[in-house]
Amino acid sequence: MPCSSATLVPPVPGPPLRALLHRYRIAGEPVSCEPVTQGLLNRGYRVATTRGAYFLKHHLDGDPEAIVRQHRATQRLQELGVPVAPPVQGAGGDTVAVIGGRCYALHPWIDGRHRDGAQLTVRASRRLGGLLGLVHTCLDHVMGDGVTGGTQPQGAAHGSRDPASTFQEITELLALARGRSPGDAFDELAVHRLVERRELLERHAHRRPPPGAEPATGWVHGDFHPLNLLYRGVEPAAIVDWDRLAVQPRAEEAVRAAAIFFVRPTGELALTKVRAYATAYRRAAGADAHELAAAVHRVWWERLNDFWVLRWRYVRHDRRADPQFAAVSALAVWWTKEYEAVRDAFTS
């Protein structure tokens, strides 16, 4: 019973559903299979069976060893009280099914909804920061105890972008945006933002974070944003999509997440909510103001040098991220202007 993937972009063959479900004694027989279209990097399906509903994930970059490590981490996190959705174990105890060279995992279906920062109160924003702090604290325990196959972070270098390479990228993207015929309103905005960003970088190139300026590293979720957090009512029900579990400067994940959750359509951050979120994060993670200040500076620099949405559009010819460009590109400009206010919201 293959699953239709007509609504996915780009289309891919549906999963071999019967062969997959037969690996799980508790799953039952397939009834329906619907693609889950939210998200940019994953292939997911809501599968209904005679025994319930499940989320079937197709790992496009299938590395079974890494996927198993992620699964073990979520199993341990659940034991520690973190809201996650660990995979269902197959008849042999495995959590990864490899069929036809493709990797799949079956998870319980979580009835919930995504909530962005505009839908969160100040109190809920505080709870969100505390949740991410809990995740980082628990990951330190889980990934360092030998159960998951992880190891303690060794202080790997995490450098900052060289503006010289950014200037070259701006030149290339400008040529692509200006070369579209006929162009549209998006192309006009892209050209405007690219020229504007080049001028900003020329003025602020001296503020590039120096080597060794990164805050403390630790295990992080790696992709903490509204589409990877499900709410049931006002309570977080499950943090999903652990594909980017890795060792990174942990406070930078907190700043990146806030810049996604709390950005307004016009590019400003809702700083009252950011302050509540950051205060709770620092308390839960044991992070001090100096760590957050370093993270704010490095993520600001990262945003100033980043054009991932334009690369998707003009290089990969993939327009799924286009709707994010207006706010993302405006944020870099606003953040530069309001740098002190943003840093203060994260640190005081």
XYZ file of C-alpha atoms in Angstrom:
348
model
C 0.000 0.000 0.000
C 2.179 2.868 -1.179
C 1.299 6.309 0.127
C 0.386 9.045 -2.327
C 2.888 11.907 -2.289
C 1.175 14.187 -4.778
C 1.124 17.107 -2.353
C 4.811 16.951 -1.509
C 7.339 19.248 -3.180
C 9.272 17.854 -4.920
C 7.293 14.595 -5.368
C 8.911 11.410 -4.123
C 7.702 7.796 -4.042
C 5.557 7.050 -1.014
C 6.791 4.669 1.676
C 6.315 0.874 1.381
C 3.687 1.014 4.087
C 2.750 -2.637 4.526
C 6.359 -3.761 4.645
C 7.094 -1.087 7.237
C 4.127 -1.784 9.500
C 4.793 -5.510 9.504
C 7.986 -4.728 11.430
C 5.901 -3.377 14.303
C 3.726 -5.824 16.191
C 1.625 -3.112 17.827
C 0.986 -0.979 14.744
C -1.839 -2.953 13.130
C -2.853 -2.860 9.463
C -2.762 0.330 7.370
C -5.982 2.276 6.860
C -4.767 5.580 5.425
C -1.595 7.540 4.797
C -1.439 11.303 4.305
C 1.667 13.416 3.641
C 2.489 16.013 6.270
C 3.455 19.052 4.231
C 4.788 21.384 6.922
C 8.548 21.678 7.166
C 11.262 22.171 4.573
C 13.690 19.305 5.050
C 11.688 16.257 6.179
C 9.333 13.786 4.559
C 6.601 12.850 6.975
C 3.270 11.028 6.856
C 0.296 10.638 9.132
C -0.488 6.945 9.099
C -3.776 5.599 10.439
C -3.925 1.890 11.212
C -6.409 -0.488 12.765
C -4.731 0.225 16.120
C -4.207 3.985 16.088
C -2.395 6.880 14.447
C 1.324 7.298 13.888
C 3.815 9.693 12.383
C 6.052 7.992 9.841
C 9.289 9.807 9.137
C 11.400 9.254 6.055
C 14.986 10.267 6.890
C 16.261 11.650 3.585
C 19.864 11.785 4.754
C 19.657 8.311 6.165
C 22.548 7.497 8.493
C 21.181 4.624 10.622
C 23.857 5.013 13.290
C 23.152 8.725 13.756
C 19.384 8.136 13.706
C 19.665 5.447 16.382
C 21.688 7.859 18.530
C 18.932 10.465 18.168
C 16.317 7.872 19.086
C 18.185 6.766 22.202
C 18.577 10.383 23.233
C 14.831 11.040 23.002
C 14.070 7.854 24.920
C 16.295 9.014 27.775
C 14.994 12.576 27.609
C 11.460 11.277 28.032
C 12.564 9.438 31.176
C 13.846 12.762 32.504
C 10.519 14.491 31.896
C 11.268 16.309 28.645
C 8.227 16.340 26.296
C 9.359 14.293 23.289
C 7.935 11.567 21.058
C 10.419 8.660 20.981
C 10.070 6.155 18.149
C 8.096 2.955 18.300
C 10.301 -0.123 18.633
C 10.026 -2.840 16.041
C 9.562 -6.519 16.811
C 13.308 -6.942 17.219
C 13.758 -3.832 19.320
C 15.047 -1.711 16.425
C 13.774 1.836 15.891
C 15.095 2.327 12.335
C 13.677 0.458 9.359
C 15.839 0.364 6.231
C 13.865 -0.678 3.156
C 15.119 -0.212 -0.386
C 18.054 1.809 0.899
C 15.734 4.318 2.612
C 15.554 4.900 6.365
C 12.228 5.193 8.167
C 11.083 5.549 11.758
C 7.606 5.254 13.243
C 6.556 7.602 16.041
C 3.323 7.962 17.996
C 1.074 10.614 16.517
C 0.913 13.670 18.785
C -2.338 15.599 18.622
C -1.192 19.170 18.918
C -0.590 22.409 17.086
C 2.361 24.645 16.331
C 2.451 28.056 18.020
C 4.722 30.914 16.972
C 5.712 33.806 19.188
C 2.689 35.896 18.219
C 0.504 33.169 19.730
C 2.494 32.997 22.974
C 1.822 35.174 25.990
C 4.681 36.548 28.059
C 4.078 33.726 30.524
C 4.172 31.137 27.723
C 7.355 32.745 26.384
C 8.915 32.309 29.816
C 7.851 28.664 29.810
C 9.407 28.215 26.357
C 12.773 29.540 27.540
C 12.665 27.274 30.573
C 11.893 24.301 28.335
C 14.894 24.911 26.099
C 17.097 25.333 29.171
C 15.797 21.995 30.456
C 16.590 20.389 27.103
C 20.194 21.591 27.216
C 20.664 20.531 30.834
C 19.200 17.075 30.241
C 21.162 16.569 27.027
C 24.393 17.135 28.934
C 23.379 14.258 31.190
C 21.967 11.984 28.500
C 24.701 12.357 25.900
C 27.504 12.110 28.437
C 26.457 8.926 30.220
C 27.540 6.503 27.483
C 24.017 5.137 26.951
C 23.378 6.996 23.697
C 26.786 6.491 22.166
C 27.470 10.206 22.531
C 30.509 11.780 24.154
C 31.101 14.899 26.142
C 31.794 18.003 24.030
C 35.458 18.623 23.368
C 35.339 22.353 22.630
C 35.392 22.152 18.850
C 35.945 25.422 17.034
C 32.893 27.211 15.668
C 34.200 30.049 13.555
C 32.382 33.088 12.238
C 31.719 33.985 8.599
C 34.423 35.908 6.739
C 32.763 39.012 5.240
C 34.941 38.674 2.139
C 33.091 35.487 1.210
C 29.779 37.211 1.961
C 30.605 40.077 -0.427
C 31.296 37.508 -3.140
C 28.017 35.733 -2.421
C 26.118 39.031 -2.563
C 27.621 39.761 -5.993
C 26.575 36.327 -7.280
C 23.042 36.560 -5.873
C 22.577 40.071 -7.218
C 23.427 38.837 -10.704
C 20.902 36.015 -10.399
C 18.139 38.245 -9.020
C 18.693 40.972 -11.603
C 18.950 38.427 -14.385
C 15.450 37.023 -13.949
C 13.184 37.958 -16.828
C 10.539 38.829 -16.147
C 11.315 39.722 -12.563
C 8.702 40.047 -9.856
C 8.212 41.818 -6.531
C 10.292 39.214 -4.709
C 13.234 39.832 -7.045
C 12.959 43.575 -6.484
C 12.997 43.086 -2.717
C 15.927 40.672 -2.993
C 17.991 43.223 -4.921
C 17.115 45.950 -2.420
C 18.070 43.806 0.575
C 21.294 42.572 -1.010
C 22.488 46.099 -1.770
C 21.420 47.230 1.690
C 23.210 44.318 3.372
C 26.408 44.979 1.445
C 26.411 48.526 2.787
C 25.793 47.301 6.330
C 28.643 44.820 6.116
C 30.999 47.467 4.813
C 30.218 49.551 7.904
C 30.348 46.694 10.415
C 32.992 44.318 9.038
C 35.294 45.214 11.938
C 32.784 43.675 14.370
C 33.309 40.117 13.157
C 33.476 37.832 16.240
C 37.119 36.831 16.796
C 38.254 33.201 17.166
C 37.594 31.897 20.651
C 34.705 34.286 21.295
C 32.046 31.585 21.081
C 30.138 30.751 24.302
C 30.282 27.369 26.019
C 29.488 24.363 23.850
C 27.104 21.555 24.691
C 24.652 19.156 23.122
C 21.741 20.988 21.487
C 18.579 20.065 19.603
C 19.987 21.915 16.602
C 16.725 23.061 15.006
C 14.494 24.436 17.760
C 11.709 26.464 16.128
C 7.883 26.570 15.995
C 7.470 23.757 13.455
C 9.447 21.414 15.711
C 7.404 22.037 18.844
C 3.838 20.831 19.296
C 1.471 22.305 21.864
C -1.585 20.744 23.429
C -3.531 23.748 24.622
C -1.012 26.040 26.289
C 1.363 23.245 27.302
C 4.247 21.953 25.156
C 3.376 18.386 24.150
C 6.421 17.274 22.173
C 9.700 18.541 20.759
C 10.210 16.738 17.452
C 12.787 16.421 14.659
C 16.111 15.726 16.365
C 18.033 15.270 13.100
C 20.470 18.075 13.929
C 21.350 16.911 17.420
C 24.961 18.035 17.777
C 27.556 19.803 19.874
C 27.259 23.568 19.363
C 27.535 26.763 21.415
C 24.401 26.143 23.452
C 23.375 29.764 24.109
C 23.445 30.398 20.374
C 20.608 27.917 19.958
C 18.644 29.923 22.525
C 19.230 33.160 20.595
C 18.484 31.605 17.185
C 15.253 30.098 18.487
C 14.120 33.445 19.884
C 14.900 35.145 16.566
C 12.533 32.674 14.878
C 9.776 32.465 17.478
C 9.570 36.171 18.272
C 10.244 37.905 14.963
C 7.359 40.014 13.701
C 6.416 40.145 9.988
C 8.106 43.545 9.712
C 11.384 42.222 11.109
C 11.353 43.471 14.713
C 11.699 41.156 17.699
C 9.022 41.204 20.414
C 11.554 42.179 23.065
C 9.232 41.897 26.072
C 8.658 38.244 25.251
C 12.343 37.758 24.417
C 13.296 39.093 27.869
C 10.918 36.695 29.642
C 12.129 33.787 27.503
C 15.819 34.569 28.007
C 15.499 35.043 31.771
C 13.894 31.622 32.106
C 16.461 30.039 29.786
C 19.408 31.419 31.764
C 17.929 30.137 35.002
C 17.143 26.650 33.659
C 20.414 26.210 31.757
C 22.675 27.831 34.314
C 23.904 30.292 31.688
C 25.138 33.726 32.711
C 24.707 37.098 31.031
C 28.206 36.981 29.518
C 27.376 33.706 27.725
C 24.173 35.150 26.306
C 25.873 38.397 25.253
C 28.481 36.433 23.297
C 25.729 34.377 21.684
C 23.745 37.479 20.721
C 26.767 38.986 18.993
C 27.647 35.817 17.092
C 24.066 35.134 15.965
C 23.670 38.782 14.910
C 26.807 38.410 12.792
C 25.536 35.116 11.415
C 22.255 36.753 10.362
C 24.081 39.693 8.817
C 26.024 37.281 6.602
C 23.280 34.775 5.814
C 21.234 34.506 2.601
C 19.930 30.962 2.815
C 16.441 31.835 1.510
C 17.929 33.459 -1.599
C 20.235 30.494 -2.181
C 17.217 28.204 -2.070
C 15.374 30.359 -4.604
C 18.122 31.279 -7.058
C 20.605 28.410 -6.740
C 18.447 25.434 -5.750
C 15.367 26.754 -7.609
C 13.277 25.865 -4.555
C 10.766 28.531 -3.539
C 9.327 26.920 -0.419
C 11.239 29.315 1.840
C 10.247 32.459 -0.095
C 7.519 33.496 2.403
C 10.152 33.776 5.147
C 12.381 36.229 3.299
C 10.627 39.514 4.086
C 10.821 39.081 7.857
C 14.230 37.378 7.887
C 15.890 40.022 5.747
C 14.278 42.897 7.649
C 15.380 41.384 10.976
C 19.076 41.652 10.107
C 18.668 45.383 9.413
C 16.526 46.065 12.486
C 18.814 44.019 14.766
C 21.829 46.041 13.630
C 20.030 49.273 14.440
C 18.697 48.021 17.797
C 21.751 45.965 18.754
C 22.013 47.256 22.330
C 18.320 46.774 23.039
C 18.432 43.179 21.752
C 21.512 42.335 23.823
C 19.876 43.875 26.894
C 16.730 41.775 26.425
C 18.801 38.585 26.457
C 21.120 39.503 29.318
C 19.242 41.535 31.923
